[in-house]
Amino acid sequence: MAARDPKEDYSSEGSVRDFPEAGLRWHKVLIALCALAPLSARAGPAPVLLLTISGAIGPATADYVHRGLEAAQKQGAQLVVLKMDTPGGLDTSMRDIIKDILASPVPVAAFVAPGGARAASAGTYILYAAHVAAMAPATNLGAATPVAIGAPGGGKEEDGSERGGGKKGDGEKTAKHDAADSANAMTRKQVNDAAAYIRGLAQMRGRNADWAERAVREAVSLPATDALKMKVIDLIAEDVPELLKRLDGRKLKGAEGERVLHTSDAAATPYEPDWRTRFLSVITDPSVAYLLVLLGIYALVFEFSNPGLVFPGVVGAICILVAAYALHMLPVNYAGLALMLLGLAFMAGELFFPAYGSLGVGGAIAFVLGSVILIDTDVPGFGVPFSLVLGVAAASAAFLFFAIGMMLKARKRPVVSGREELIGSTGELLEDCAAEGWARVHGETWRVRSDAALKSGQRVRVTAMHGLLLEVVPDSIEKG
């Protein structure tokens, strides 16, 4: 019987000792499997990122959500939970957030929580845009009519007639209706645009589009239980852990395709805003931006009044640039900003060109009017408080009148130095003087000239000054 070649037969009849090459290979495979076993045992579900929106939605909120979604993609998260409690916010910031949600490869679950929270106005749009819409008990959503444009609504008059529906013979009433139609044309256009926008989001996510449009046109609201019955939201959960358990196994379609959630054992990891977002949140507060403008202007005026100090100029330039960046991101009425600057210029001009208060009073009025209309929105949290405007205006006016009062007092005081003070003062001759000599005036030795002969120790009075030469006369003659 011929001998077998061990390289051609790897049956169980042989042993590792008989087949050294095969044994070595199997030994390596076993080592690799043993090394991978603990890793597979420890591997858990993909992470879940938790973003929190609390308060009015503005540029800082949009930046926070944008960075959070980017971080979720980098970490390989399976879901982003957007926990909300907001009264609404700026339209531009809301649309930026919705664009990020729609473009995100990671699904987003918008969750109105905790109990007592709300997703009003801009929050309702974001809830409709999310892949999953959820609410906690005792929360509400709705009132999605844009605040800045929704107050003067169109519709019907008190008598039930349609606006603009008057007849030719109605005279004044017809003119009134036409004026109302003209004034509300932009309002209707913007409301229609907002209604179409939220209806499109509802149709994309398969939610109640009719109620969404009512929320815009009629500013209606819903509690959580009614929202679930009317298919405005997908589910109700007590908190984030319960939300994740109820979402387990659900299929969601993101920007890069469909994925199945495995969230029953996943823990939501909070995403904290970085320093840039926190800084943006501070400077985009309208009150802070308003004060930065004033501080920058006052610092620059002080620098121009006292050239060479440098520090006020540096502080003023930084404040102006930061304020300009913040105002660029806010809905600013530039007519209001121009009135503010004009008012400050008038008040500063009163210091240099006294106009008996006319510049100062006019400047204060222009400053208050400009401050009131500076921020062009009625969204809660994005207005300059009227108390702050009055306080700053009062402080500026008080400083102005204090400075003017000090200037008037200084003007009434006698001159104590310089050429004007020296003429008319008295001194004492230090030597006999026929035409010119030396005298002590105000403790200083001066060269003096006189038409009369004078003796040493005689009192003289200065009548004129020619360079460093003083014209003098005997003090008794001057008095006489």
Short mmCIF file of C-alpha atoms in Angstrom, two decimals:
data_model
loop_
_atom_site.label_atom_id
_atom_site.label_comp_id
_atom_site.label_asym_id
_atom_site.label_seq_id
_atom_site.Cartn_x
_atom_site.Cartn_y
_atom_site.Cartn_z
CA MET A 1 0.00 0.00 0.00
CA ALA A 2 1.43 3.31 -1.05
CA ALA A 3 2.13 5.96 1.59
CA ARG A 4 -0.19 9.01 1.68
CA ASP A 5 1.00 12.50 1.08
CA PRO A 6 0.06 14.45 4.27
CA LYS A 7 -0.41 17.69 2.27
CA GLU A 8 -3.21 16.08 0.22
CA ASP A 9 -5.26 14.49 2.99
CA TYR A 10 -6.62 16.45 5.94
CA SER A 11 -9.08 13.85 7.18
CA SER A 12 -9.72 13.22 10.84
CA GLU A 13 -7.62 10.09 10.69
CA GLY A 14 -4.46 12.17 10.89
CA SER A 15 -3.29 14.33 13.78
CA VAL A 16 -1.81 17.79 14.05
CA ARG A 17 1.48 16.16 14.73
CA ASP A 18 1.26 14.35 11.35
CA PHE A 19 0.27 17.56 9.47
CA PRO A 20 2.31 20.45 10.93
CA GLU A 21 1.26 23.10 8.30
CA ALA A 22 -2.48 22.45 8.68
CA GLY A 23 -2.17 22.41 12.44
CA LEU A 24 -0.46 25.77 12.45
CA ARG A 25 -3.22 27.30 10.33
CA TRP A 26 -6.01 25.97 12.56
CA HIS A 27 -4.12 27.18 15.62
CA LYS A 28 -4.11 30.75 14.25
CA VAL A 29 -7.81 30.61 13.38
CA LEU A 30 -8.69 29.49 16.92
CA ILE A 31 -6.63 32.31 18.43
CA ALA A 32 -8.40 34.89 16.21
CA LEU A 33 -11.85 33.55 17.13
CA CYS A 34 -11.01 33.66 20.83
CA ALA A 35 -9.86 37.28 20.48
CA LEU A 36 -13.03 38.35 18.66
CA ALA A 37 -15.44 36.58 21.00
CA PRO A 38 -15.21 39.17 23.86
CA LEU A 39 -15.61 42.04 21.37
CA SER A 40 -18.77 40.55 19.89
CA ALA A 41 -20.10 39.90 23.37
CA ARG A 42 -19.47 43.51 24.42
CA ALA A 43 -20.84 45.11 21.21
CA GLY A 44 -24.13 46.86 21.94
CA PRO A 45 -26.61 48.90 19.93
CA ALA A 46 -25.49 52.01 18.09
CA PRO A 47 -25.60 55.17 20.23
CA VAL A 48 -28.51 57.59 20.51
CA LEU A 49 -27.77 61.33 20.75
CA LEU A 50 -30.00 63.64 22.81
CA LEU A 51 -30.33 67.31 21.79
CA THR A 52 -32.28 69.73 23.98
CA ILE A 53 -34.08 72.88 22.81
CA SER A 54 -35.38 75.02 25.65
CA GLY A 55 -36.68 78.54 25.07
CA ALA A 56 -37.02 80.67 21.95
CA ILE A 57 -35.50 79.31 18.74
CA GLY A 58 -32.85 81.60 17.28
CA PRO A 59 -29.52 81.51 15.43
CA ALA A 60 -27.74 79.84 18.37
CA THR A 61 -30.36 77.06 18.46
CA ALA A 62 -29.98 76.44 14.73
CA ASP A 63 -26.20 76.27 15.11
CA TYR A 64 -26.55 73.84 18.05
CA VAL A 65 -28.85 71.47 16.11
CA HIS A 66 -26.62 71.62 13.03
CA ARG A 67 -23.54 70.67 15.02
CA GLY A 68 -25.46 68.01 16.94
CA LEU A 69 -26.59 66.29 13.74
CA GLU A 70 -23.05 66.41 12.40
CA ALA A 71 -21.75 64.84 15.62
CA ALA A 72 -24.41 62.10 15.41
CA GLN A 73 -23.27 61.20 11.91
CA LYS A 74 -19.60 61.09 12.93
CA GLN A 75 -20.38 58.89 15.97
CA GLY A 76 -22.45 56.49 13.89
CA ALA A 77 -25.58 57.14 15.95
CA GLN A 78 -28.76 55.30 14.98
CA LEU A 79 -31.10 58.05 16.19
CA VAL A 80 -31.16 61.67 17.35
CA VAL A 81 -33.77 62.62 19.95
CA LEU A 82 -34.64 66.33 19.77
CA LYS A 83 -36.23 67.18 23.12
CA MET A 84 -38.20 70.43 22.83
CA ASP A 85 -39.90 72.99 25.05
CA THR A 86 -40.26 76.19 23.04
CA PRO A 87 -42.73 79.05 22.55
CA GLY A 88 -41.52 79.47 18.97
CA GLY A 89 -38.76 81.51 17.39
CA LEU A 90 -37.38 83.13 14.27
CA ASP A 91 -38.55 81.87 10.88
CA THR A 92 -35.05 81.79 9.39
CA SER A 93 -33.65 79.74 12.27
CA MET A 94 -36.61 77.35 12.15
CA ARG A 95 -36.13 76.74 8.44
CA ASP A 96 -32.40 76.13 8.93
CA ILE A 97 -33.20 73.44 11.53
CA ILE A 98 -35.77 71.80 9.26
CA LYS A 99 -33.32 71.74 6.34
CA ASP A 100 -30.75 70.01 8.55
CA ILE A 101 -33.33 67.44 9.71
CA LEU A 102 -34.45 66.65 6.16
CA ALA A 103 -30.84 66.28 4.97
CA SER A 104 -29.68 64.24 7.97
CA PRO A 105 -28.67 60.61 7.31
CA VAL A 106 -29.48 59.93 10.98
CA PRO A 107 -33.25 59.84 11.74
CA VAL A 108 -34.56 62.48 14.14
CA ALA A 109 -37.28 61.94 16.75
CA ALA A 110 -38.79 65.21 17.96
CA PHE A 111 -40.05 64.79 21.53
CA VAL A 112 -42.04 67.50 23.34
CA ALA A 113 -41.11 66.99 26.98
CA PRO A 114 -41.19 67.09 29.97
CA GLY A 115 -44.81 67.35 31.13
CA GLY A 116 -46.04 70.93 30.83
CA ALA A 117 -43.77 71.69 27.85
CA ARG A 118 -44.99 72.97 24.50
CA ALA A 119 -43.98 73.07 20.86
CA ALA A 120 -45.72 76.24 19.76
CA SER A 121 -45.28 78.15 16.52
CA ALA A 122 -41.83 77.22 15.11
CA GLY A 123 -41.76 74.12 17.34
CA THR A 124 -44.83 72.73 15.52
CA TYR A 125 -43.06 72.97 12.14
CA ILE A 126 -40.00 71.16 13.53
CA LEU A 127 -42.23 68.47 15.03
CA TYR A 128 -43.86 67.88 11.65
CA ALA A 129 -40.48 67.74 9.90
CA ALA A 130 -38.99 65.08 12.21
CA HIS A 131 -38.99 61.40 11.26
CA VAL A 132 -40.81 60.62 14.53
CA ALA A 133 -43.13 63.03 16.35
CA ALA A 134 -43.69 62.25 20.02
CA MET A 135 -45.05 64.08 23.04
CA ALA A 136 -45.11 63.58 26.78
CA PRO A 137 -48.43 63.69 28.65
CA ALA A 138 -49.70 67.18 29.57
CA THR A 139 -47.89 68.87 26.68
CA ASN A 140 -49.30 70.76 23.71
CA LEU A 141 -48.44 71.98 20.23
CA GLY A 142 -49.88 74.34 17.64
CA ALA A 143 -50.49 78.09 17.34
CA ALA A 144 -48.25 78.07 14.28
CA THR A 145 -49.36 81.37 12.75
CA PRO A 146 -46.24 83.55 12.29
CA VAL A 147 -46.42 86.01 15.20
CA ALA A 148 -44.83 88.98 13.46
CA ILE A 149 -47.36 88.87 10.62
CA GLY A 150 -50.35 87.19 12.16
CA ALA A 151 -51.75 89.95 14.35
CA PRO A 152 -53.49 92.12 11.77
CA GLY A 153 -55.36 89.33 10.03
CA GLY A 154 -57.55 89.44 6.99
CA GLY A 155 -60.84 87.66 6.80
CA LYS A 156 -64.18 89.23 7.67
CA GLU A 157 -65.31 92.45 9.21
CA GLU A 158 -67.32 92.58 12.41
CA ASP A 159 -70.56 92.72 10.40
CA GLY A 160 -69.66 89.49 8.62
CA SER A 161 -68.89 91.01 5.24
CA GLU A 162 -65.73 90.05 3.39
CA ARG A 163 -62.89 92.56 3.29
CA GLY A 164 -62.84 94.44 0.03
CA GLY A 165 -66.36 93.29 -0.84
CA GLY A 166 -68.03 96.72 -0.84
CA LYS A 167 -69.90 98.12 -3.80
CA LYS A 168 -69.23 101.26 -5.75
CA GLY A 169 -71.99 103.09 -3.95
CA ASP A 170 -70.52 102.34 -0.55
CA GLY A 171 -68.23 105.36 -0.79
CA GLU A 172 -66.05 105.69 2.26
CA LYS A 173 -66.68 102.08 3.38
CA THR A 174 -65.39 100.77 0.06
CA ALA A 175 -62.25 102.89 0.33
CA LYS A 176 -61.71 101.60 3.86
CA HIS A 177 -62.00 97.99 2.68
CA ASP A 178 -59.60 98.57 -0.20
CA ALA A 179 -57.04 100.14 2.14
CA ALA A 180 -57.37 97.18 4.50
CA ASP A 181 -56.85 94.76 1.60
CA SER A 182 -53.73 96.62 0.53
CA ALA A 183 -52.34 96.67 4.07
CA ASN A 184 -52.94 92.94 4.57
CA ALA A 185 -51.74 91.73 1.17
CA MET A 186 -48.29 90.84 2.48
CA THR A 187 -49.83 89.19 5.54
CA ARG A 188 -51.96 86.88 3.42
CA LYS A 189 -49.03 85.99 1.17
CA GLN A 190 -46.86 85.02 4.11
CA VAL A 191 -49.60 83.05 5.86
CA ASN A 192 -50.30 81.14 2.64
CA ASP A 193 -46.61 80.42 2.27
CA ALA A 194 -46.37 79.11 5.85
CA ALA A 195 -49.50 76.96 5.37
CA ALA A 196 -48.10 75.40 2.20
CA TYR A 197 -44.77 74.79 3.94
CA ILE A 198 -46.22 72.89 6.91
CA ARG A 199 -48.66 70.98 4.67
CA GLY A 200 -45.72 69.78 2.59
CA LEU A 201 -43.94 68.56 5.72
CA ALA A 202 -47.09 66.76 6.91
CA GLN A 203 -47.53 64.99 3.58
CA MET A 204 -43.89 63.91 3.58
CA ARG A 205 -44.20 62.31 7.03
CA GLY A 206 -47.75 60.99 6.56
CA ARG A 207 -49.30 63.14 9.28
CA ASN A 208 -52.52 65.15 9.51
CA ALA A 209 -52.02 67.88 6.89
CA ASP A 210 -55.46 69.50 7.34
CA TRP A 211 -54.92 70.17 11.03
CA ALA A 212 -51.41 71.46 10.28
CA GLU A 213 -52.87 74.07 7.94
CA ARG A 214 -55.46 75.04 10.56
CA ALA A 215 -52.64 75.53 13.08
CA VAL A 216 -51.19 78.15 10.71
CA ARG A 217 -54.35 79.86 9.53
CA GLU A 218 -56.41 79.71 12.74
CA ALA A 219 -53.64 79.39 15.37
CA VAL A 220 -55.31 76.33 16.92
CA SER A 221 -53.53 74.11 19.49
CA LEU A 222 -53.82 70.49 20.61
CA PRO A 223 -52.91 68.57 23.80
CA ALA A 224 -50.90 65.36 23.45
CA THR A 225 -53.82 62.90 23.67
CA ASP A 226 -55.87 64.70 21.00
CA ALA A 227 -52.78 65.06 18.80
CA LEU A 228 -52.31 61.28 18.89
CA LYS A 229 -55.97 60.61 18.03
CA MET A 230 -55.84 63.02 15.09
CA LYS A 231 -52.57 61.49 13.79
CA VAL A 232 -50.65 64.69 14.29
CA ILE A 233 -47.99 62.79 16.27
CA ASP A 234 -46.86 59.16 16.24
CA LEU A 235 -46.80 58.27 19.93
CA ILE A 236 -46.89 59.43 23.56
CA ALA A 237 -44.12 58.58 26.03
CA GLU A 238 -43.44 59.58 29.62
CA ASP A 239 -39.73 60.22 29.13
CA VAL A 240 -36.79 59.54 26.84
CA PRO A 241 -36.09 55.93 28.06
CA GLU A 242 -39.73 54.97 27.41
CA LEU A 243 -39.58 56.67 24.01
CA LEU A 244 -36.54 54.60 23.04
CA LYS A 245 -38.24 51.37 24.14
CA ARG A 246 -41.33 52.15 22.09
CA LEU A 247 -39.24 52.98 19.02
CA ASP A 248 -37.36 49.67 19.13
CA GLY A 249 -37.76 47.74 15.87
CA ARG A 250 -39.31 50.67 13.98
CA LYS A 251 -38.15 51.30 10.41
CA LEU A 252 -37.26 54.89 9.59
CA LYS A 253 -36.15 56.35 6.30
CA GLY A 254 -33.26 58.81 6.49
CA ALA A 255 -31.49 60.79 3.80
CA GLU A 256 -29.28 57.77 2.97
CA GLY A 257 -31.91 55.03 3.10
CA GLU A 258 -34.02 53.02 5.49
CA ARG A 259 -32.76 51.69 8.81
CA VAL A 260 -34.21 49.62 11.64
CA LEU A 261 -33.89 51.02 15.17
CA HIS A 262 -32.51 48.90 18.01
CA THR A 263 -33.14 51.26 20.91
CA SER A 264 -34.60 49.06 23.66
CA ASP A 265 -31.24 48.76 25.42
CA ALA A 266 -29.74 52.03 24.14
CA ALA A 267 -29.04 54.97 26.42
CA ALA A 268 -29.43 58.53 25.12
CA THR A 269 -26.17 60.48 25.34
CA PRO A 270 -26.72 64.23 25.88
CA TYR A 271 -24.96 66.53 23.42
CA GLU A 272 -23.80 69.70 25.15
CA PRO A 273 -23.34 72.94 23.19
CA ASP A 274 -19.73 73.98 22.63
CA TRP A 275 -18.22 77.39 23.42
CA ARG A 276 -19.07 78.75 19.98
CA THR A 277 -22.76 77.96 20.38
CA ARG A 278 -22.83 79.38 23.91
CA PHE A 279 -21.09 82.57 22.73
CA LEU A 280 -23.53 82.88 19.85
CA SER A 281 -26.42 82.40 22.26
CA VAL A 282 -25.21 85.33 24.36
CA ILE A 283 -24.48 87.86 21.62
CA THR A 284 -27.65 87.11 19.61
CA ASP A 285 -29.78 88.07 22.58
CA PRO A 286 -31.28 91.36 21.29
CA SER A 287 -30.67 93.12 24.61
CA VAL A 288 -26.99 92.12 24.60
CA ALA A 289 -26.53 93.15 20.95
CA TYR A 290 -28.25 96.46 21.72
CA LEU A 291 -25.92 97.17 24.65
CA LEU A 292 -22.86 96.17 22.61
CA VAL A 293 -23.78 98.77 19.98
CA LEU A 294 -24.09 101.48 22.62
CA LEU A 295 -20.91 100.48 24.44
CA GLY A 296 -18.95 100.45 21.18
CA ILE A 297 -20.22 103.87 20.12
CA TYR A 298 -19.58 105.50 23.49
CA ALA A 299 -16.07 103.98 23.64
CA LEU A 300 -15.22 105.30 20.17
CA VAL A 301 -16.57 108.77 21.00
CA PHE A 302 -14.42 108.79 24.13
CA GLU A 303 -11.38 107.72 22.10
CA PHE A 304 -11.93 110.44 19.48
CA SER A 305 -12.37 113.01 22.25
CA ASN A 306 -9.11 111.94 23.90
CA PRO A 307 -6.81 110.67 21.10
CA GLY A 308 -4.00 108.41 22.20
CA LEU A 309 -5.73 106.49 25.00
CA VAL A 310 -6.01 103.45 22.65
CA PHE A 311 -7.88 101.20 25.12
CA PRO A 312 -11.34 102.80 24.56
CA GLY A 313 -10.78 102.59 20.82
CA VAL A 314 -9.89 98.88 20.99
CA VAL A 315 -12.90 98.07 23.17
CA GLY A 316 -15.21 100.13 20.98
CA ALA A 317 -14.03 98.51 17.74
CA ILE A 318 -14.45 94.98 19.16
CA CYS A 319 -17.93 95.74 20.52
CA ILE A 320 -19.07 97.27 17.22
CA LEU A 321 -17.82 94.29 15.17
CA VAL A 322 -19.37 91.70 17.51
CA ALA A 323 -22.65 93.63 17.55
CA ALA A 324 -22.63 93.87 13.74
CA TYR A 325 -22.22 90.08 13.52
CA ALA A 326 -25.07 89.52 15.98
CA LEU A 327 -27.40 92.01 14.28
CA HIS A 328 -26.65 90.39 10.93
CA MET A 329 -28.23 87.19 12.27
CA LEU A 330 -31.25 88.93 13.80
CA PRO A 331 -34.27 90.49 12.05
CA VAL A 332 -33.07 94.08 12.31
CA ASN A 333 -34.99 97.13 11.13
CA TYR A 334 -32.20 99.27 9.69
CA ALA A 335 -34.32 102.41 9.88
CA GLY A 336 -34.41 101.86 13.65
CA LEU A 337 -30.64 101.37 13.74
CA ALA A 338 -30.16 104.57 11.73
CA LEU A 339 -32.41 106.50 14.14
CA MET A 340 -30.38 105.18 17.09
CA LEU A 341 -27.09 106.29 15.54
CA LEU A 342 -28.57 109.66 14.59
CA GLY A 343 -29.83 110.17 18.15
CA LEU A 344 -26.45 109.32 19.63
CA ALA A 345 -24.75 111.68 17.15
CA PHE A 346 -27.09 114.51 18.14
CA MET A 347 -26.49 113.92 21.86
CA ALA A 348 -22.74 113.80 21.33
CA GLY A 349 -22.93 116.95 19.20
CA GLU A 350 -24.60 118.79 22.08
CA LEU A 351 -21.37 118.35 24.07
CA PHE A 352 -19.23 119.97 21.39
CA PHE A 353 -21.71 122.48 19.92
CA PRO A 354 -24.01 123.65 22.72
CA ALA A 355 -27.43 124.33 21.19
CA TYR A 356 -29.31 125.07 24.42
CA GLY A 357 -30.56 121.48 24.62
CA SER A 358 -32.22 121.23 21.19
CA LEU A 359 -29.69 118.72 19.86
CA GLY A 360 -29.77 116.74 23.11
CA VAL A 361 -33.57 116.51 23.34
CA GLY A 362 -33.95 115.71 19.65
CA GLY A 363 -31.25 113.08 19.91
CA ALA A 364 -32.92 111.44 22.92
CA ILE A 365 -36.26 111.24 21.06
CA ALA A 366 -34.63 109.76 17.95
CA PHE A 367 -32.68 107.29 20.09
CA VAL A 368 -35.82 106.00 21.88
CA LEU A 369 -37.80 105.65 18.64
CA GLY A 370 -34.95 103.79 16.95
CA SER A 371 -34.47 101.46 19.92
CA VAL A 372 -38.17 100.55 19.98
CA ILE A 373 -38.30 99.54 16.30
CA LEU A 374 -34.75 98.10 16.12
CA ILE A 375 -35.75 94.41 16.22
CA ASP A 376 -38.31 93.79 13.48
CA THR A 377 -40.29 90.91 15.04
CA ASP A 378 -42.82 90.22 17.77
CA VAL A 379 -41.52 86.71 18.50
CA PRO A 380 -41.30 86.16 22.29
CA GLY A 381 -37.73 86.44 23.52
CA PHE A 382 -36.47 88.45 20.54
CA GLY A 383 -37.37 92.00 21.44
CA VAL A 384 -35.52 94.74 23.28
CA PRO A 385 -37.40 95.38 26.56
CA PHE A 386 -38.93 98.84 26.67
CA SER A 387 -37.68 99.26 30.25
CA LEU A 388 -34.11 98.76 29.00
CA VAL A 389 -34.63 101.34 26.24
CA LEU A 390 -35.98 103.92 28.70
CA GLY A 391 -33.21 103.18 31.20
CA VAL A 392 -30.45 103.64 28.63
CA ALA A 393 -32.08 106.77 27.20
CA ALA A 394 -32.49 108.27 30.68
CA ALA A 395 -28.87 107.48 31.57
CA SER A 396 -27.63 109.01 28.31
CA ALA A 397 -29.75 112.15 28.80
CA ALA A 398 -28.62 112.47 32.44
CA PHE A 399 -24.99 112.23 31.40
CA LEU A 400 -25.60 114.76 28.64
CA PHE A 401 -27.22 117.35 30.91
CA PHE A 402 -24.61 116.75 33.60
CA ALA A 403 -21.82 117.38 31.11
CA ILE A 404 -23.53 120.51 29.77
CA GLY A 405 -24.05 121.81 33.32
CA MET A 406 -20.40 121.33 34.14
CA MET A 407 -19.41 123.14 30.95
CA LEU A 408 -21.64 126.12 31.81
CA LYS A 409 -20.21 126.33 35.33
CA ALA A 410 -16.67 126.21 33.99
CA ARG A 411 -17.50 128.97 31.54
CA LYS A 412 -18.61 131.34 34.33
CA ARG A 413 -15.46 130.85 36.39
CA PRO A 414 -12.63 133.41 36.08
CA VAL A 415 -9.62 132.54 34.00
CA VAL A 416 -6.84 131.12 36.17
CA SER A 417 -4.05 130.53 33.65
CA GLY A 418 -2.70 131.64 30.31
CA ARG A 419 -2.45 135.00 28.57
CA GLU A 420 -5.97 136.13 29.54
CA GLU A 421 -5.32 135.63 33.24
CA LEU A 422 -1.91 137.36 33.15
CA ILE A 423 -3.23 140.65 31.70
CA GLY A 424 -4.58 142.76 34.55
CA SER A 425 -2.63 140.98 37.26
CA THR A 426 -0.20 142.85 39.55
CA GLY A 427 3.45 142.38 40.35
CA GLU A 428 6.47 144.01 41.99
CA LEU A 429 9.52 145.55 40.34
CA LEU A 430 12.84 143.93 41.17
CA GLU A 431 14.95 146.91 40.07
CA ASP A 432 14.72 150.57 39.08
CA CYS A 433 13.31 150.87 35.58
CA ALA A 434 13.44 153.90 33.29
CA ALA A 435 12.18 152.04 30.19
CA GLU A 436 12.68 148.27 30.70
CA GLY A 437 13.52 146.12 33.69
CA TRP A 438 12.58 143.01 35.66
CA ALA A 439 9.52 142.38 37.79
CA ARG A 440 8.02 139.45 39.69
CA VAL A 441 4.50 138.58 38.56
CA HIS A 442 2.70 135.49 39.99
CA GLY A 443 5.97 134.28 41.47
CA GLU A 444 7.72 134.39 38.10
CA THR A 445 10.37 136.78 36.85
CA TRP A 446 9.31 138.69 33.73
CA ARG A 447 10.94 141.32 31.52
CA VAL A 448 8.75 144.43 31.72
CA ARG A 449 8.53 147.76 29.88
CA SER A 450 6.94 151.00 31.03
CA ASP A 451 6.53 154.52 29.65
CA ALA A 452 7.00 156.00 33.14
CA ALA A 453 10.07 155.75 35.36
CA LEU A 454 9.62 153.10 38.06
CA LYS A 455 11.50 152.27 41.22
CA SER A 456 12.50 148.96 42.75
CA GLY A 457 9.75 147.47 44.95
CA GLN A 458 7.00 149.49 43.31
CA ARG A 459 3.70 147.69 42.53
CA VAL A 460 2.82 147.53 38.84
CA ARG A 461 -0.11 146.21 36.80
CA VAL A 462 0.21 144.31 33.49
CA THR A 463 -1.65 145.97 30.61
CA ALA A 464 -0.38 144.01 27.58
CA MET A 465 1.81 141.11 26.58
CA HIS A 466 4.20 140.96 23.61
CA GLY A 467 5.79 137.52 23.51
CA LEU A 468 7.81 137.34 26.74
CA LEU A 469 7.70 141.09 27.35
CA LEU A 470 5.01 142.62 29.55
CA GLU A 471 3.69 146.17 29.28
CA VAL A 472 3.16 147.58 32.79
CA VAL A 473 1.97 150.75 34.49
CA PRO A 474 2.14 151.79 38.12
CA ASP A 475 -0.65 150.07 40.00
CA SER A 476 -1.98 153.32 41.55
CA ILE A 477 -2.27 155.04 38.12
CA GLU A 478 -4.12 152.01 36.66
CA LYS A 479 -6.63 152.14 39.49
CA GLY A 480 -7.13 155.82 39.07
#
